[in-house]
Short mmCIF file of C-alpha atoms in Angstrom, two decimals:
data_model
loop_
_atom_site.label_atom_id
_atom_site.label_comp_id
_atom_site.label_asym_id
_atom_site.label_seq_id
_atom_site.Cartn_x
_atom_site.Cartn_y
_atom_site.Cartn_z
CA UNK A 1466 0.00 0.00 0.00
CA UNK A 1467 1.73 3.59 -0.97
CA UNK A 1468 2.19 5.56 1.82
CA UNK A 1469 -0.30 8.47 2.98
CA UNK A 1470 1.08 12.17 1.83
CA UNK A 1471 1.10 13.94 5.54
CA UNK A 1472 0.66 17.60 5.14
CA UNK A 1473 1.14 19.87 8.07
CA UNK A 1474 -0.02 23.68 7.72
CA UNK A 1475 0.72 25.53 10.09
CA UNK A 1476 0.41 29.70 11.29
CA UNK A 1477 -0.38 31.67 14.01
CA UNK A 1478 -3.67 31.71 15.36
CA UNK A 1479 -6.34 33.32 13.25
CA UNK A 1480 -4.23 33.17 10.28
CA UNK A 1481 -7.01 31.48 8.11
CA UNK A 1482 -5.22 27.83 8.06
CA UNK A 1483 -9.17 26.40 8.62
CA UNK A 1484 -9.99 28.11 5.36
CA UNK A 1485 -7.26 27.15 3.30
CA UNK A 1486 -6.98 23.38 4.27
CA UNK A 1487 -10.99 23.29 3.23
CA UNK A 1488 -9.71 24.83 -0.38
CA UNK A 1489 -7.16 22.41 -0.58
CA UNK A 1490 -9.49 19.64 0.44
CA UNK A 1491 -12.23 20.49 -1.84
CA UNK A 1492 -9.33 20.78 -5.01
CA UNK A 1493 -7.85 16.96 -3.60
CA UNK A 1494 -11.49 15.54 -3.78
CA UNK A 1495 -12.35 17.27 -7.00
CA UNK A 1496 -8.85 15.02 -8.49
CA UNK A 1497 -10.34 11.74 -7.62
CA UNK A 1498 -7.95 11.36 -4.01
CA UNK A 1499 -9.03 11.13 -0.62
CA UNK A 1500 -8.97 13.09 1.77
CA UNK A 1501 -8.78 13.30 5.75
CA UNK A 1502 -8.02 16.35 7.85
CA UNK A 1503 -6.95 16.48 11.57
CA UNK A 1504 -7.38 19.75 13.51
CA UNK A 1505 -5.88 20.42 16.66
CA UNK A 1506 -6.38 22.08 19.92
CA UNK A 1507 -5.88 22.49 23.54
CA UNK A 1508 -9.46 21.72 24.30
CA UNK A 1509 -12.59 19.63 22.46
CA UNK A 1510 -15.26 21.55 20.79
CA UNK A 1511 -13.66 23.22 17.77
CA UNK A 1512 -15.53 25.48 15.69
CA UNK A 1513 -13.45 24.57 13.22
CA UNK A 1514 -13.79 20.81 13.11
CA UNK A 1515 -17.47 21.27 13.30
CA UNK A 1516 -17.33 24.03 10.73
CA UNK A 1517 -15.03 21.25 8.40
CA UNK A 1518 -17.23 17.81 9.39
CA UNK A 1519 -20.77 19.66 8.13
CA UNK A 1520 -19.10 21.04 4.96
CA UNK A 1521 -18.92 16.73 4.52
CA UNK A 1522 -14.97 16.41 4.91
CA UNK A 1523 -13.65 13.12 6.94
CA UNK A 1524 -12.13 15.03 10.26
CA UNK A 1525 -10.49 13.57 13.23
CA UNK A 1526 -9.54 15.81 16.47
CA UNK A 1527 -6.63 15.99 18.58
CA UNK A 1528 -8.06 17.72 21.73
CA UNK A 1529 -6.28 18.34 25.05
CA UNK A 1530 -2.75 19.00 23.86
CA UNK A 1531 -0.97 20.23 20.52
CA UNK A 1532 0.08 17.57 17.90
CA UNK A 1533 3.62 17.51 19.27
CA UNK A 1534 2.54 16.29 23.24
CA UNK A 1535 0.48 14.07 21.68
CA UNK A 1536 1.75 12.48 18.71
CA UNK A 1537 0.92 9.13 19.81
CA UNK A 1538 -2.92 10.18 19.78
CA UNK A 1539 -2.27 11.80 16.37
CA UNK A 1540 -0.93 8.59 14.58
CA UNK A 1541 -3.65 6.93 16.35
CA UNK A 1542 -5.90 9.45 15.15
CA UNK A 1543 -4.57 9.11 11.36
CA UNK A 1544 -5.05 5.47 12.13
CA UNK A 1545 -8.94 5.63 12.87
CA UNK A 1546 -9.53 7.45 9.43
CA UNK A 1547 -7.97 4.48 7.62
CA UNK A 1548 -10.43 2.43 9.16
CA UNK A 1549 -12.55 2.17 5.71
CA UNK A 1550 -9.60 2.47 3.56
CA UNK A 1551 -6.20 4.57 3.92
CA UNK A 1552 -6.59 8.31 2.21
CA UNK A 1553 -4.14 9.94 -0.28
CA UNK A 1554 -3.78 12.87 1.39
CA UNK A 1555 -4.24 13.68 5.35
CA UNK A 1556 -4.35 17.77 6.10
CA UNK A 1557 -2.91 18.28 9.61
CA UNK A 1558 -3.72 21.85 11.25
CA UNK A 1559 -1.90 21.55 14.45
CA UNK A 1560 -2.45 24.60 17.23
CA UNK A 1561 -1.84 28.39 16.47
CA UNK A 1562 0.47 28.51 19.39
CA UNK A 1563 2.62 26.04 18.69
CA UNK A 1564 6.01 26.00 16.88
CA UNK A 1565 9.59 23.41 16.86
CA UNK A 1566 7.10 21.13 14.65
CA UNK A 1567 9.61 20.14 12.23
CA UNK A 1568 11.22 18.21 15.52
CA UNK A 1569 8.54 16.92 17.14
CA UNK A 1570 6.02 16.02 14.46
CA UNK A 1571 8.14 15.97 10.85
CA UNK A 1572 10.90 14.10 11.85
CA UNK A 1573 9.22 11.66 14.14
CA UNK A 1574 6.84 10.92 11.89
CA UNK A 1575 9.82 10.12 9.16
CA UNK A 1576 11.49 8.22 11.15
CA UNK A 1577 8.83 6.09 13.13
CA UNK A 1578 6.23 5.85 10.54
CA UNK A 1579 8.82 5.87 6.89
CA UNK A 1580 6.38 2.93 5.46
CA UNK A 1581 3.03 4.75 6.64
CA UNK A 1582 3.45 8.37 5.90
CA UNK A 1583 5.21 10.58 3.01
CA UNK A 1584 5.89 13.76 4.53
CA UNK A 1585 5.14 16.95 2.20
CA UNK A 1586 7.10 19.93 2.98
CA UNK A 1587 5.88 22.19 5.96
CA UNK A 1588 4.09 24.88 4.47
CA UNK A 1589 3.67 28.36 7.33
CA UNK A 1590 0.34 30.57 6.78
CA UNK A 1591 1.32 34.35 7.62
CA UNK A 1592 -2.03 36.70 8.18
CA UNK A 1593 -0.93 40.16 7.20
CA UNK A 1594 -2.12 42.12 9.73
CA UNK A 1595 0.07 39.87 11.94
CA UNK A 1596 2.82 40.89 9.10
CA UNK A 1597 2.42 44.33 9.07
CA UNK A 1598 2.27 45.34 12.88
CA UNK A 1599 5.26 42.22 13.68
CA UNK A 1600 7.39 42.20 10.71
CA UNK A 1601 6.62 45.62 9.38
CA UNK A 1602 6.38 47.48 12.78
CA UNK A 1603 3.60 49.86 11.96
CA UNK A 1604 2.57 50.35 15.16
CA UNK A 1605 -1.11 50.31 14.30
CA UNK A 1606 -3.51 48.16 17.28
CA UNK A 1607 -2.87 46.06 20.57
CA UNK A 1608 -0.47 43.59 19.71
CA UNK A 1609 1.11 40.76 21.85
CA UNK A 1610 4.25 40.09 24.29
CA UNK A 1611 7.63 39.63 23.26
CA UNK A 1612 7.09 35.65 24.21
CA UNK A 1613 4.11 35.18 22.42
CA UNK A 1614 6.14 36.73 19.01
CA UNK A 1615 8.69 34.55 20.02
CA UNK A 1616 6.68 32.14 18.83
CA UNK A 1617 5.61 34.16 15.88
CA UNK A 1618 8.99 34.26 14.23
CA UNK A 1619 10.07 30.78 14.93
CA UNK A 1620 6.69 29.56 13.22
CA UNK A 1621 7.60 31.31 9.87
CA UNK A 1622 11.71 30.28 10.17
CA UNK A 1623 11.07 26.85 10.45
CA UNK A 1624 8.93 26.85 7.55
CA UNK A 1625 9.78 25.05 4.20
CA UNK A 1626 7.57 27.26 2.23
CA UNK A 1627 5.71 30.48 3.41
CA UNK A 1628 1.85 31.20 2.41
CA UNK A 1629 0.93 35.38 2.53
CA UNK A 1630 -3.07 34.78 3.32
CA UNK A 1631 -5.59 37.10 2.17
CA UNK A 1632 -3.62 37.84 -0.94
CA UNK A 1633 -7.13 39.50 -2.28
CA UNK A 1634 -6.65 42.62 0.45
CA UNK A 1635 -3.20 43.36 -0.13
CA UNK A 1636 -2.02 46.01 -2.59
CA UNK A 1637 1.08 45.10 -4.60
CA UNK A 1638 3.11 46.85 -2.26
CA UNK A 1639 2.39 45.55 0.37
CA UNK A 1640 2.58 42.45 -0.61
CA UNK A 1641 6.29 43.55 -1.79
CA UNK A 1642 6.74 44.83 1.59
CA UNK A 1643 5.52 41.37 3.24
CA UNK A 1644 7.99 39.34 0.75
CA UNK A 1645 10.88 41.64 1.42
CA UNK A 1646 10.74 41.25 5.61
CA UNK A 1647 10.28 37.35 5.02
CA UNK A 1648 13.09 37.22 2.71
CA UNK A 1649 15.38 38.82 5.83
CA UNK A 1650 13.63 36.75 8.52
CA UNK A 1651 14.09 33.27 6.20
CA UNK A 1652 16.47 33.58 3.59
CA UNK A 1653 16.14 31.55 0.62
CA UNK A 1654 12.16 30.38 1.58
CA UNK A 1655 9.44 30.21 -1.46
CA UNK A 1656 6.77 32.58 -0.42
CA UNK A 1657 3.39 32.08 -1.88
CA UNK A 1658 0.67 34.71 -1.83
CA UNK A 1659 -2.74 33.68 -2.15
CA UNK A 1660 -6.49 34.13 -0.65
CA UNK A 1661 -7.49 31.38 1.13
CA UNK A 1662 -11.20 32.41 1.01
CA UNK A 1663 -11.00 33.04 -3.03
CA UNK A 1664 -9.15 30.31 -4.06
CA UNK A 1665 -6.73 32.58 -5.59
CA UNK A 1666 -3.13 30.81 -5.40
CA UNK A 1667 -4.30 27.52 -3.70
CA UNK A 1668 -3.13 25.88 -7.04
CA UNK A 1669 0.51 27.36 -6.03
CA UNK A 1670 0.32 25.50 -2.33
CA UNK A 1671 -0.79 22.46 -3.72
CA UNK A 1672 2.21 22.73 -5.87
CA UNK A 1673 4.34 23.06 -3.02
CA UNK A 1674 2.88 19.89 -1.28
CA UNK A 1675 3.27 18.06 -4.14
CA UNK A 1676 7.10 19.29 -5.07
CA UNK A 1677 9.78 16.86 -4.23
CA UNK A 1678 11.29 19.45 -1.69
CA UNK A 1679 12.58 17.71 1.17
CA UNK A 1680 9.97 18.41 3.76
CA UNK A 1681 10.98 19.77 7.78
CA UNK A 1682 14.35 21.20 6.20
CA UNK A 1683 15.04 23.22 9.26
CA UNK A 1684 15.21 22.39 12.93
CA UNK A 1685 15.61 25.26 14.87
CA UNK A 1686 17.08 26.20 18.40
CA UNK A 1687 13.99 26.77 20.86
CA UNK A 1688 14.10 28.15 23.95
CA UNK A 1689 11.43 26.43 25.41
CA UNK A 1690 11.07 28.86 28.86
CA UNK A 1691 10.08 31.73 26.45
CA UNK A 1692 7.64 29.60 24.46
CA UNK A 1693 6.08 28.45 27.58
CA UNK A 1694 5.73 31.86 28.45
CA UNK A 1695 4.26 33.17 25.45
CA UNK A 1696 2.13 29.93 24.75
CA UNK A 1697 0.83 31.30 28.32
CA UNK A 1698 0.01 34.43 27.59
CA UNK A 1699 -3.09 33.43 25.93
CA UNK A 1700 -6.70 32.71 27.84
CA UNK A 1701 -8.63 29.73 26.08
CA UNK A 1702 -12.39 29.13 26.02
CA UNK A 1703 -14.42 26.72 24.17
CA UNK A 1704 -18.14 26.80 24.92
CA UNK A 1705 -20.97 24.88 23.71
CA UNK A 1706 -24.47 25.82 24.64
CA UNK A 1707 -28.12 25.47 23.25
CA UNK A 1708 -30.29 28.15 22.73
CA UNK A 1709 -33.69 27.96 22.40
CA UNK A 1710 -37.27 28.97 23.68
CA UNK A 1711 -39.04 28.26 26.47
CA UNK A 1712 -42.53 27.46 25.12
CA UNK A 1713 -40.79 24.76 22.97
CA UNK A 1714 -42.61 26.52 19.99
CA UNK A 1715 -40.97 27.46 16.33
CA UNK A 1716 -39.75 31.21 16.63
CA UNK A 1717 -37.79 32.41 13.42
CA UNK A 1718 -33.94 33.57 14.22
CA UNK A 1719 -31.81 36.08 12.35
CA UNK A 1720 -28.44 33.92 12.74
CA UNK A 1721 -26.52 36.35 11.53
CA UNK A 1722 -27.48 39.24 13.54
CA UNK A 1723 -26.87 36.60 16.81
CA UNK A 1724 -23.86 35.78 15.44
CA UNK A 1725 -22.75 39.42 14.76
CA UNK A 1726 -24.21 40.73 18.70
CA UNK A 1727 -21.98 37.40 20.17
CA UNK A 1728 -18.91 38.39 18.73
CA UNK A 1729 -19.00 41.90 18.93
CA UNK A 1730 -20.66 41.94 22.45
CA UNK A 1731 -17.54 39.97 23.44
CA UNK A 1732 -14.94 42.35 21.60
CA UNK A 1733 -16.56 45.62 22.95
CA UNK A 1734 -16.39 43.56 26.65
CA UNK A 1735 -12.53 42.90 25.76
CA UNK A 1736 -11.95 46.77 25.04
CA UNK A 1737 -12.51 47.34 28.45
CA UNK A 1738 -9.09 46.10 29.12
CA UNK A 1739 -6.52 47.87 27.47
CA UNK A 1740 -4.16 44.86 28.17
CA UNK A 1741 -6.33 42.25 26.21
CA UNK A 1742 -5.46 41.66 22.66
CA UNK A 1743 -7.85 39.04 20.43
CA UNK A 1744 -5.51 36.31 18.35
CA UNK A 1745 -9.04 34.44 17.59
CA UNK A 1746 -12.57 34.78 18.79
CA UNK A 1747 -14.62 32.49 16.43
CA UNK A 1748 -18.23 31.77 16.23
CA UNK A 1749 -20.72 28.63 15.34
CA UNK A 1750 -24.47 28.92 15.51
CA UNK A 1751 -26.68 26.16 13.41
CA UNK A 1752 -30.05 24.31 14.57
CA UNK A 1753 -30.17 21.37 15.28
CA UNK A 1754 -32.90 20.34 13.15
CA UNK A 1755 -32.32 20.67 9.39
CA UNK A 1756 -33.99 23.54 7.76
CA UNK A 1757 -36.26 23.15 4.34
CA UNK A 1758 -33.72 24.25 1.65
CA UNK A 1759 -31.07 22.27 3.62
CA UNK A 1760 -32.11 19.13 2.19
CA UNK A 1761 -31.51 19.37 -1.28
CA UNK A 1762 -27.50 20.15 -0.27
CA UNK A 1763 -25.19 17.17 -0.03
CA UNK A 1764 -25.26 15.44 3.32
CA UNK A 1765 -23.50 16.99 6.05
CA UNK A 1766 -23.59 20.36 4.30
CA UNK A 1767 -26.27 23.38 6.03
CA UNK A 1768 -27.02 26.49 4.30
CA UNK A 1769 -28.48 27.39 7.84
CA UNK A 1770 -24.76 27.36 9.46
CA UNK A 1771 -23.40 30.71 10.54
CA UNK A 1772 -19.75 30.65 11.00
CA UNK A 1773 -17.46 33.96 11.98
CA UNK A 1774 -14.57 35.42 13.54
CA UNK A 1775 -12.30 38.05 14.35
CA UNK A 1776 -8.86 37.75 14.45
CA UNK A 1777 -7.40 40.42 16.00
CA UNK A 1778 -8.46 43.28 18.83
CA UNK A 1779 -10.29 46.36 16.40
CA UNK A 1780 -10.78 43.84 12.91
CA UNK A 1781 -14.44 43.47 11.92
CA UNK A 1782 -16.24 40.07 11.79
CA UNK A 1783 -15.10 37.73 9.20
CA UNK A 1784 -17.59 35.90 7.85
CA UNK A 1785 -16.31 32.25 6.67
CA UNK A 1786 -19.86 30.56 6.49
CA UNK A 1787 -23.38 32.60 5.74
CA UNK A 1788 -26.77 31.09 6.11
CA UNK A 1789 -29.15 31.57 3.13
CA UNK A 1790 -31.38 35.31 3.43
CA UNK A 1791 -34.09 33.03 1.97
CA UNK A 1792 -33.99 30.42 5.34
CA UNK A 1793 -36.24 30.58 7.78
CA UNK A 1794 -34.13 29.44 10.92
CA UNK A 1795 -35.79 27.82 13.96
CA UNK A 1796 -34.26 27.20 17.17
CA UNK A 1797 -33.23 24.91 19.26
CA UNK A 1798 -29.67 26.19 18.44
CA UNK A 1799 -26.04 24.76 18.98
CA UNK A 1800 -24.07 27.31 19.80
CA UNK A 1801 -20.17 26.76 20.17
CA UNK A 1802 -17.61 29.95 20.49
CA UNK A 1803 -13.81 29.53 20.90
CA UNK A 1804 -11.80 32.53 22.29
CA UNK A 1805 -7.88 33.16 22.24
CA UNK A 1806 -7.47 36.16 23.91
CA UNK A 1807 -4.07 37.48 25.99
CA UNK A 1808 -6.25 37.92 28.91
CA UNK A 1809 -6.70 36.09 32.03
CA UNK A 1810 -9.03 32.62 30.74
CA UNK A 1811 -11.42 33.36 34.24
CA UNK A 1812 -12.37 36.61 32.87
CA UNK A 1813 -12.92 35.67 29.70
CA UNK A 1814 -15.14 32.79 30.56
CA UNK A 1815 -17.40 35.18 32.26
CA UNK A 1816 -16.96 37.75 29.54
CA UNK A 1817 -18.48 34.87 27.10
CA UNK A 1818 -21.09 33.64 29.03
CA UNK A 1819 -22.48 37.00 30.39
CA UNK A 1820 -22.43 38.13 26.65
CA UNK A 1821 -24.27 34.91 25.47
CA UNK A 1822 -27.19 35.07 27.75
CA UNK A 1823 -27.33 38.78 27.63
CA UNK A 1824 -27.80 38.44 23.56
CA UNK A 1825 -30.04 35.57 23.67
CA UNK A 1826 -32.33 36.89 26.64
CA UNK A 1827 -32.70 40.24 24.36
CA UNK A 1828 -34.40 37.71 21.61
CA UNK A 1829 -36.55 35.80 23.64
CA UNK A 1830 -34.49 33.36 24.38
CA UNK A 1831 -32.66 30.85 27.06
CA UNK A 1832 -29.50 29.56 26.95
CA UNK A 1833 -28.10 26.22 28.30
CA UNK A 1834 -24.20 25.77 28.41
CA UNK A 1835 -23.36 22.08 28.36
CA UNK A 1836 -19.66 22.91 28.33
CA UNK A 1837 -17.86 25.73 29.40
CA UNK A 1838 -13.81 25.16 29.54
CA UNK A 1839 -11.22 27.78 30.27
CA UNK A 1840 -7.52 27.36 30.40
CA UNK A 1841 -4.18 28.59 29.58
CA UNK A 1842 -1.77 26.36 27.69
CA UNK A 1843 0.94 24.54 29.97
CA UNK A 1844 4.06 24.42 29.30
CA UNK A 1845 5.18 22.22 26.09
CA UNK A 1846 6.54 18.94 26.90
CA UNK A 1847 6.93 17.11 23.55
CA UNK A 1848 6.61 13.18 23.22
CA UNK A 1849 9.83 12.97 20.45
CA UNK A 1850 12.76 15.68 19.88
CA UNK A 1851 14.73 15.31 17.01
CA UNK A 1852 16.92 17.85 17.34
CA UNK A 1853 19.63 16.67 14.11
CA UNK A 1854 18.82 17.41 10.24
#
């Protein structure tokens, strides 16, 4: 049996790597392969392996711990989606806050696993904005700690190819700009530009995966007291709650006006602290019944599905999923919301709940959290170090 092409993306939180594995995905399954993805995350509850399982792609979860202090649960992960048969092509999005991946996943993986996996070089997703206040130093909103861009930079030097996201809002020179400070940070590094949420330049990546470049090219020095430190700066919170009315009747919802008063109720909360700075705040709201016009879509896939996010302290919402104007909604609702903010996780989990039943109780509305997790990452303690080229 060939071996499985392993493809890790990785990127900083809320650099879009959700969106651009899904183009990938959809350009893999359009070519006849298949196609498993694996997200990753320090809790259960992702938006964006819910988001990716009702778009209809095969999606296993890593929860509890990034790829790298877990890597036995990740091969066992890959494992369970060869159950039915093995897939071509297996999309790993390992945590924002993570970096040394080429050491602890890469390598391991090519030297444990040589008859089971074909590594494809380690492609690094850079958001702009991230570029232009880090790299660029334009001074312009709340950014993060000198740990936490520790991180940052040692993400994008370990890379074997760099991605420039949201290619589609760039001017040409910025993007010559953006090229220019990645050339000094990694000299001699492809950099791709492309739009993860047009399609524009996905062709390019998937060139990349497929190249025979030798993949996890660099390992770098880490000094893993200032990554625990910065990997600590951030609050986590993944909730899950259901929202519905009390009567048990049908009442019509506006998803994306909920959506838009959850996330912005939460951002306006976080301005209140001039300390906190958003890296992700992403939204989920579907019902859990399916809706008319939902069933003539392919299974899995919900017109009725509002997904958004915003991805850094003053950005508006970004939408990645819209339910259909012409949908009438009903609750009950599932509600999940995952926040990465540099503030203290306590305050944060209050800041999200408060918001959520203030914005559903203004509709009509109760809410009932089933989960409610807050956390802040512990200090990286990965299962293999390969530390030689």
């Amino acid at each position: 049996m060939a071996p499985t092409r392993f493809v890790l993306l990785g990127g900083f939180l809320g650099a879009g790597k959700t969106t651009l594995i899904s183009q990938i995905a959809k350009r893999y399954i359009a070519a006849g392969k298949r196609v498993a993805i694996v997200t990753n995350d320090q809790a259960d509850d992702l938006v964006d392996t819910h988001n990716l399982r009702s778009a209809g792609f095969e999606v296993g979860e890593v929860a509890g711990a990034c790829f790298c202090c877990s890597f036995d649960e990740l091969v066992e992960t890959t494992e369970s989606l060869s159950e039915s048969a093995a897939p071509d092509i297996i999309l790993a999005e390992p945590v924002g806050s993570c970096t040394d991946l080429v050491a602890t996943i890469i390598r391991p993986l090519q030297k444990l696993y040589p008859d089971r996996f074909e590594l494809a070089p380690f492609g690094v997703l850079l958001k702009p904005s991230h570029g232009k206040r880090i790299l660029c130093g334009d001074g312009r909103g709340r950014g993060f700690s000198k740990d936490a861009e520790y991180i940052f930079f040692k993400q994008l030097e370990e890379a074997d190819y760099l991605i420039i996201g949201r290619g589609d809002q760039l001017s040409e020179s910025e993007v010559a700009e953006l090229k220019a400070k990645l050339g000094e940070l990694a000299p001699g590094v492809p950099v791709i530009v492309a739009s993860p949420k047009t399609g524009a330049g996905i062709d390019d990546v998937i060139g990349h995966i497929e190249s025979p470049m030798e993949a996890g090219r660099r390992i770098l020095e880490i000094d893993y007291d200032t990554y625990a430190v910065g990997e600590a700066e951030m609050g986590w919170v993944n909730l899950i709650a259901t929202i519905g009315v009390s009567d048990e009747s049908t009442e019509a919802v506006d998803l994306m006006s909920l959506v838009e008063d959850l996330l912005l109720g939460i951002s306006s909360a976080l301005d209140d602290d001039p300390e906190a700075s958003i890296a992700h705040l992403k939204t989920s709201v579907q019902p859990l019944a399916p809706t008319r016009s939902s069933a003539t879509l392919p299974p899995g896939e919900s017109s009725s599905h509002a997904i958004a996010s915003i991805v850094a302290t003053g950005n508006p919402i970004d939408w990645s999923r819209q339910p259909s104007p012409s949908d009438s909604v009903s609750t009950p609702l599932r509600c999940v919301i995952n926040a990465r903010v540099a503030v203290d996780p306590e305050v944060l989990q209050t800041i999200c709940e408060k918001v959520l039943h203030k914005v559903t109780s203004s509709r009509g509305f109760f809410v009932e959290i089933e989960q409610s997790r807050q956390l802040r990452p512990g200090r990286p303690t990965p299962t293999h170090r390969y530390a030689e080229v």
